PDB file of C-alpha atoms in Angstrom:
ATOM      1  CA  MET K   1      -0.091   0.239   0.149  1.00 70.00           C
ATOM      2  CA  ASP K   2       2.978   2.512   0.176  1.00 78.00           C
ATOM      3  CA  LYS K   3       3.514   2.139  -3.423  1.00 90.00           C
ATOM      4  CA  ILE K   4       0.152   4.938  -3.728  1.00 93.00           C
ATOM      5  CA  PHE K   5       2.097   7.602  -1.830  1.00 94.00           C
ATOM      6  CA  GLU K   6       5.327   6.612  -3.759  1.00 91.00           C
ATOM      7  CA  PRO K   7       4.846   9.497  -6.622  1.00 91.00           C
ATOM      8  CA  ILE K   8       5.181  12.165  -4.202  1.00 94.00           C
ATOM      9  CA  LEU K   9       7.341  11.062  -1.482  1.00 95.00           C
ATOM     10  CA  ASP K  10      10.910  12.553  -0.845  1.00 93.00           C
ATOM     11  CA  LYS K  11      14.084  10.788  -0.811  1.00 91.00           C
ATOM     12  CA  ASN K  12      14.556  10.291   3.120  1.00 93.00           C
ATOM     13  CA  GLU K  13      11.002  10.296   3.831  1.00 94.00           C
ATOM     14  CA  ASN K  14       9.228   7.054   5.318  1.00 94.00           C
ATOM     15  CA  ILE K  15       5.537   6.555   5.842  1.00 95.00           C
ATOM     16  CA  ILE K  16       4.609   6.036   9.716  1.00 94.00           C
ATOM     17  CA  GLU K  17       0.945   5.053   9.187  1.00 96.00           C
ATOM     18  CA  ILE K  18      -1.432   4.837   6.154  1.00 97.00           C
ATOM     19  CA  ILE K  19      -5.359   5.101   7.369  1.00 97.00           C
ATOM     20  CA  LYS K  20      -8.155   4.382   4.939  1.00 97.00           C
ATOM     21  CA  PRO K  21     -11.700   6.201   5.688  1.00 97.00           C
ATOM     22  CA  ASN K  22     -14.590   4.364   7.281  1.00 95.00           C
ATOM     23  CA  LYS K  23     -16.463   3.148   3.906  1.00 95.00           C
ATOM     24  CA  LYS K  24     -19.992   2.962   5.807  1.00 93.00           C
ATOM     25  CA  MET K  25     -19.499   6.514   6.641  1.00 94.00           C
ATOM     26  CA  VAL K  26     -18.117   7.771   3.317  1.00 94.00           C
ATOM     27  CA  PHE K  27     -20.944   6.034   1.538  1.00 94.00           C
ATOM     28  CA  LEU K  28     -23.835   7.182   3.986  1.00 92.00           C
ATOM     29  CA  SER K  29     -22.731  10.705   4.197  1.00 91.00           C
ATOM     30  CA  SER K  30     -22.680  11.190   0.544  1.00 91.00           C
ATOM     31  CA  PHE K  31     -26.216   9.088   0.118  1.00 90.00           C
ATOM     32  CA  ILE K  32     -27.530  11.198   2.401  1.00 90.00           C
ATOM     33  CA  SER K  33     -26.272  14.604   0.960  1.00 87.00           C
ATOM     34  CA  SER K  34     -27.226  13.954  -2.526  1.00 86.00           C
ATOM     35  CA  PHE K  35     -30.180  12.464  -1.718  1.00 84.00           C
ATOM     36  CA  LEU K  36     -31.646  15.396   0.453  1.00 87.00           C
ATOM     37  CA  ILE K  37     -30.331  17.611  -2.814  1.00 84.00           C
ATOM     38  CA  LEU K  38     -32.010  15.947  -5.413  1.00 77.00           C
ATOM     39  CA  LEU K  39     -35.018  15.514  -3.520  1.00 79.00           C
ATOM     40  CA  ILE K  40     -35.139  19.360  -3.041  1.00 81.00           C
ATOM     41  CA  MET K  41     -34.306  19.379  -6.865  1.00 74.00           C
ATOM     42  CA  PHE K  42     -37.252  17.007  -7.654  1.00 72.00           C
ATOM     43  CA  ALA K  43     -39.836  18.671  -5.564  1.00 74.00           C
ATOM     44  CA  ILE K  44     -39.088  22.311  -7.080  1.00 73.00           C
ATOM     45  CA  GLY K  45     -39.450  20.108 -10.406  1.00 68.00           C
ATOM     46  CA  CYS K  46     -42.784  18.849  -9.771  1.00 67.00           C
ATOM     47  CA  VAL K  47     -44.187  22.217  -8.336  1.00 67.00           C
ATOM     48  CA  PRO K  48     -45.133  23.336 -11.614  1.00 65.00           C
ATOM     49  CA  PHE K  49     -47.386  20.208 -12.387  1.00 64.00           C
ATOM     50  CA  PHE K  50     -49.198  20.216  -9.027  1.00 64.00           C
ATOM     51  CA  VAL K  51     -49.703  24.072  -9.354  1.00 66.00           C
ATOM     52  CA  THR K  52     -51.383  23.694 -12.698  1.00 65.00           C
ATOM     53  CA  GLY K  53     -53.127  20.965 -12.262  1.00 64.00           C
ATOM     54  CA  GLU K  54     -52.280  18.781 -15.064  1.00 65.00           C
ATOM     55  CA  VAL K  55     -50.751  16.100 -13.777  1.00 62.00           C
ATOM     56  CA  GLU K  56     -49.954  13.255 -16.140  1.00 65.00           C
ATOM     57  CA  VAL K  57     -48.349  10.368 -14.612  1.00 63.00           C
ATOM     58  CA  MET K  58     -45.757  10.236 -17.237  1.00 64.00           C
ATOM     59  CA  TRP K  59     -44.365  13.880 -16.379  1.00 64.00           C
ATOM     60  CA  ILE K  60     -44.136  12.370 -12.840  1.00 67.00           C
ATOM     61  CA  PHE K  61     -42.111   9.339 -13.797  1.00 75.00           C
ATOM     62  CA  ILE K  62     -39.621  11.222 -15.841  1.00 74.00           C
ATOM     63  CA  PRO K  63     -38.340  13.387 -12.497  1.00 73.00           C
ATOM     64  CA  ILE K  64     -38.130   9.974 -10.384  1.00 76.00           C
ATOM     65  CA  ILE K  65     -36.343   8.496 -13.485  1.00 83.00           C
ATOM     66  CA  ILE K  66     -33.799  11.593 -13.433  1.00 81.00           C
ATOM     67  CA  PHE K  67     -33.406  11.008  -9.503  1.00 79.00           C
ATOM     68  CA  ILE K  68     -32.735   7.627  -9.472  1.00 85.00           C
ATOM     69  CA  VAL K  69     -30.060   7.636 -12.253  1.00 88.00           C
ATOM     70  CA  LEU K  70     -28.271  10.604 -10.718  1.00 86.00           C
ATOM     71  CA  GLU K  71     -28.269   9.008  -7.239  1.00 86.00           C
ATOM     72  CA  ALA K  72     -27.011   5.979  -8.798  1.00 91.00           C
ATOM     73  CA  LEU K  73     -23.948   8.273 -10.465  1.00 93.00           C
ATOM     74  CA  ILE K  74     -23.148   9.896  -7.290  1.00 91.00           C
ATOM     75  CA  MET K  75     -22.919   6.528  -5.756  1.00 92.00           C
ATOM     76  CA  MET K  76     -20.882   5.289  -8.515  1.00 95.00           C
ATOM     77  CA  PHE K  77     -18.623   8.777  -8.598  1.00 94.00           C
ATOM     78  CA  THR K  78     -18.245   7.713  -4.373  1.00 94.00           C
ATOM     79  CA  ALA K  79     -17.126   4.400  -4.994  1.00 95.00           C
ATOM     80  CA  PHE K  80     -14.226   5.883  -7.469  1.00 94.00           C
ATOM     81  CA  TYR K  81     -13.675   8.347  -4.621  1.00 94.00           C
ATOM     82  CA  TYR K  82     -13.496   6.050  -1.941  1.00 96.00           C
ATOM     83  CA  ASN K  83     -11.245   3.403  -3.506  1.00 95.00           C
ATOM     84  CA  LYS K  84      -8.567   6.281  -4.009  1.00 95.00           C
ATOM     85  CA  THR K  85      -9.011   7.872  -0.973  1.00 97.00           C
ATOM     86  CA  PHE K  86      -5.870   7.313   1.762  1.00 97.00           C
ATOM     87  CA  PHE K  87      -4.400   9.228   4.426  1.00 98.00           C
ATOM     88  CA  ALA K  88      -1.053   9.052   5.888  1.00 97.00           C
ATOM     89  CA  TYR K  89       1.356  10.954   8.309  1.00 96.00           C
ATOM     90  CA  THR K  90       5.172  10.364   7.102  1.00 95.00           C
ATOM     91  CA  ASN K  91       8.170  11.539   9.324  1.00 93.00           C
ATOM     92  CA  LYS K  92       7.768  14.883   7.212  1.00 93.00           C
ATOM     93  CA  ARG K  93       3.967  15.386   6.344  1.00 95.00           C
ATOM     94  CA  VAL K  94       0.672  14.246   6.449  1.00 96.00           C
ATOM     95  CA  ILE K  95      -0.406  13.548   3.073  1.00 97.00           C
ATOM     96  CA  VAL K  96      -4.210  12.927   1.954  1.00 97.00           C
ATOM     97  CA  ARG K  97      -4.653  11.080  -1.194  1.00 97.00           C
ATOM     98  CA  THR K  98      -8.263  11.193  -3.333  1.00 95.00           C
ATOM     99  CA  GLY K  99      -9.372  11.733  -6.685  1.00 91.00           C
ATOM    100  CA  ILE K 100     -12.139  10.112  -8.880  1.00 87.00           C
ATOM    101  CA  ILE K 101     -10.274   9.732 -12.481  1.00 85.00           C
ATOM    102  CA  GLY K 102      -6.543  10.624 -11.423  1.00 86.00           C
ATOM    103  CA  ALA K 103      -4.742  10.712  -8.148  1.00 90.00           C
ATOM    104  CA  ASP K 104      -5.058  14.120  -5.975  1.00 94.00           C
ATOM    105  CA  PHE K 105      -2.391  14.666  -3.275  1.00 95.00           C
ATOM    106  CA  ARG K 106      -2.584  17.496  -0.816  1.00 94.00           C
ATOM    107  CA  SER K 107       0.181  17.693   2.394  1.00 94.00           C
ATOM    108  CA  LEU K 108       1.096  19.711   4.979  1.00 94.00           C
ATOM    109  CA  ASP K 109       4.609  19.532   6.470  1.00 93.00           C
ATOM    110  CA  ILE K 110       4.804  18.233  10.200  1.00 92.00           C
ATOM    111  CA  LYS K 111       7.115  21.315  11.183  1.00 90.00           C
ATOM    112  CA  MET K 112       4.242  24.032   9.457  1.00 91.00           C
ATOM    113  CA  ILE K 113       1.241  22.183  11.585  1.00 91.00           C
ATOM    114  CA  GLY K 114       0.086  24.895  14.428  1.00 89.00           C
ATOM    115  CA  ALA K 115      -3.311  23.310  14.864  1.00 89.00           C
ATOM    116  CA  ILE K 116      -5.055  20.141  14.865  1.00 92.00           C
ATOM    117  CA  ASP K 117      -8.917  19.666  15.184  1.00 91.00           C
ATOM    118  CA  VAL K 118     -10.947  16.680  16.155  1.00 94.00           C
ATOM    119  CA  GLU K 119     -14.657  16.490  14.778  1.00 92.00           C
ATOM    120  CA  VAL K 120     -17.158  14.217  15.830  1.00 94.00           C
ATOM    121  CA  GLY K 121     -20.562  14.858  13.944  1.00 90.00           C
ATOM    122  CA  LEU K 122     -24.067  14.220  14.141  1.00 90.00           C
ATOM    123  CA  LEU K 123     -24.076  11.409  11.594  1.00 89.00           C
ATOM    124  CA  ASP K 124     -20.934   9.886  13.176  1.00 89.00           C
ATOM    125  CA  LYS K 125     -22.430   9.500  16.592  1.00 88.00           C
ATOM    126  CA  LEU K 126     -25.764   8.271  15.144  1.00 87.00           C
ATOM    127  CA  ILE K 127     -24.327   5.216  13.005  1.00 83.00           C
ATOM    128  CA  HIS K 128     -22.323   4.077  16.271  1.00 80.00           C
ATOM    129  CA  GLN K 129     -18.851   3.542  14.005  1.00 81.00           C
ATOM    130  CA  ASN K 130     -16.753   5.597  16.417  1.00 92.00           C
ATOM    131  CA  THR K 131     -15.859   7.605  13.176  1.00 95.00           C
ATOM    132  CA  GLY K 132     -14.724  11.584  12.976  1.00 95.00           C
ATOM    133  CA  SER K 133     -12.496  13.711  10.913  1.00 94.00           C
ATOM    134  CA  ILE K 134      -9.240  15.316  11.988  1.00 95.00           C
ATOM    135  CA  ARG K 135      -8.160  18.570  10.276  1.00 92.00           C
ATOM    136  CA  PHE K 136      -4.615  19.843  10.281  1.00 93.00           C
ATOM    137  CA  GLY K 137      -3.543  23.463  10.198  1.00 90.00           C
ATOM    138  CA  SER K 138      -0.815  25.668   9.698  1.00 87.00           C
ATOM    139  CA  MET K 139      -0.301  29.936   9.115  1.00 82.00           C
ATOM    140  CA  SER K 140      -0.460  29.525   5.730  1.00 75.00           C
ATOM    141  CA  SER K 141      -3.332  26.706   5.528  1.00 75.00           C
ATOM    142  CA  PRO K 142      -5.498  27.591   8.574  1.00 76.00           C
ATOM    143  CA  ILE K 143      -8.531  25.666   9.933  1.00 77.00           C
ATOM    144  CA  ASN K 144     -11.829  27.590   9.352  1.00 72.00           C
ATOM    145  CA  ASN K 145     -14.635  25.882  10.767  1.00 63.00           C
ATOM    146  CA  GLN K 146     -16.837  27.464   8.587  1.00 59.00           C
ATOM    147  CA  THR K 147     -15.232  27.177   5.074  1.00 63.00           C
ATOM    148  CA  GLY K 148     -12.795  24.271   5.900  1.00 67.00           C
ATOM    149  CA  GLY K 149      -9.280  24.516   5.328  1.00 74.00           C
ATOM    150  CA  GLY K 150      -6.291  22.811   6.278  1.00 83.00           C
ATOM    151  CA  VAL K 151      -5.507  19.353   5.503  1.00 91.00           C
ATOM    152  CA  VAL K 152      -8.241  16.795   6.225  1.00 93.00           C
ATOM    153  CA  PHE K 153      -8.569  13.284   7.371  1.00 96.00           C
ATOM    154  CA  ALA K 154     -12.408  12.668   7.180  1.00 94.00           C
ATOM    155  CA  SER K 155     -14.299  10.057   8.240  1.00 95.00           C
ATOM    156  CA  ILE K 156     -11.864   8.109   9.803  1.00 96.00           C
ATOM    157  CA  THR K 157     -12.219   5.156  12.654  1.00 95.00           C
ATOM    158  CA  ASN K 158     -11.050   5.798  16.412  1.00 96.00           C
ATOM    159  CA  PRO K 159     -10.321   9.901  15.387  1.00 97.00           C
ATOM    160  CA  TYR K 160      -9.425  10.435  18.883  1.00 96.00           C
ATOM    161  CA  GLU K 161      -6.733   7.508  19.362  1.00 96.00           C
ATOM    162  CA  THR K 162      -5.294   8.330  15.837  1.00 96.00           C
ATOM    163  CA  TYR K 163      -5.134  12.460  17.051  1.00 96.00           C
ATOM    164  CA  LYS K 164      -3.154  11.270  19.784  1.00 96.00           C
ATOM    165  CA  LYS K 165      -0.785   8.970  17.938  1.00 95.00           C
ATOM    166  CA  ILE K 166      -0.095  11.664  15.262  1.00 95.00           C
ATOM    167  CA  LYS K 167      -0.032  14.465  17.620  1.00 93.00           C
ATOM    168  CA  GLU K 168       2.460  12.536  19.899  1.00 92.00           C
ATOM    169  CA  TYR K 169       4.925  11.873  16.414  1.00 90.00           C
ATOM    170  CA  ILE K 170       4.436  15.856  15.532  1.00 89.00           C
ATOM    171  CA  GLU K 171       5.655  16.837  19.142  1.00 89.00           C
ATOM    172  CA  GLU K 172       8.752  14.330  18.838  1.00 87.00           C
ATOM    173  CA  SER K 173       9.343  15.256  15.554  1.00 83.00           C
ATOM    174  CA  LYS K 174       9.472  18.923  16.117  1.00 79.00           C
ATOM    175  CA  SER K 175      11.595  18.233  19.622  1.00 84.00           C
ATOM    176  CA  ASN K 176      14.179  16.320  17.383  1.00 81.00           C
ATOM    177  CA  SER K 177      15.210  19.267  14.902  1.00 67.00           C
TER     178      SER K 177
END
C-alpha cells in the first residue's frame, strides 16, 4: 500500500501509518447529502405540475427516473472516490490522497502544523461507527470551521486515538529538530 504515495514521497521520507476512511461513513454521508439535494430538486421540479393541476403520470415518472439515475451516478463516483482515498503521515508531513479519475494529493509539513482539530459530527454519533475527522492547520493553511481549510483526514475510525498518535509523533518530530 506504500506504493500509492510513492510518486510524491521525498528521498528520505518514510510512511509511519496509512489510514483508510470508514467505508460505511463515506457512502452514507454521500448518499444522505445527495439524496436531500436531489429530493429538493425533484420537489421544485414537480411544483409546476401540482400548481397547474395538469398532472400526467408520465411527467411524474420522468423526474423519478432522473432522480434514481443521478443518485446511482453519485454512488458510482463515491465508489471511485473511496477507492482512491487514503490518508498518511510520514516522518515529514501529513498527506491526503483522493480523486475520482486521477490521484490528487494534498499535504502539510509536520513542522508547519500549528493546529489540530478533531470533529465527531452528528452522523458519526448516529451510526455508532466510532468515526470522525481530524483537521490539520498551519499559518499558510489555517483551519476555518465554516469554510474548511487545512488538511483533513475525513471519516476515519477511532479519531481520538489517531489524533493522539499523530500529535505525539508531531511533538516528537518537532523536539528532535
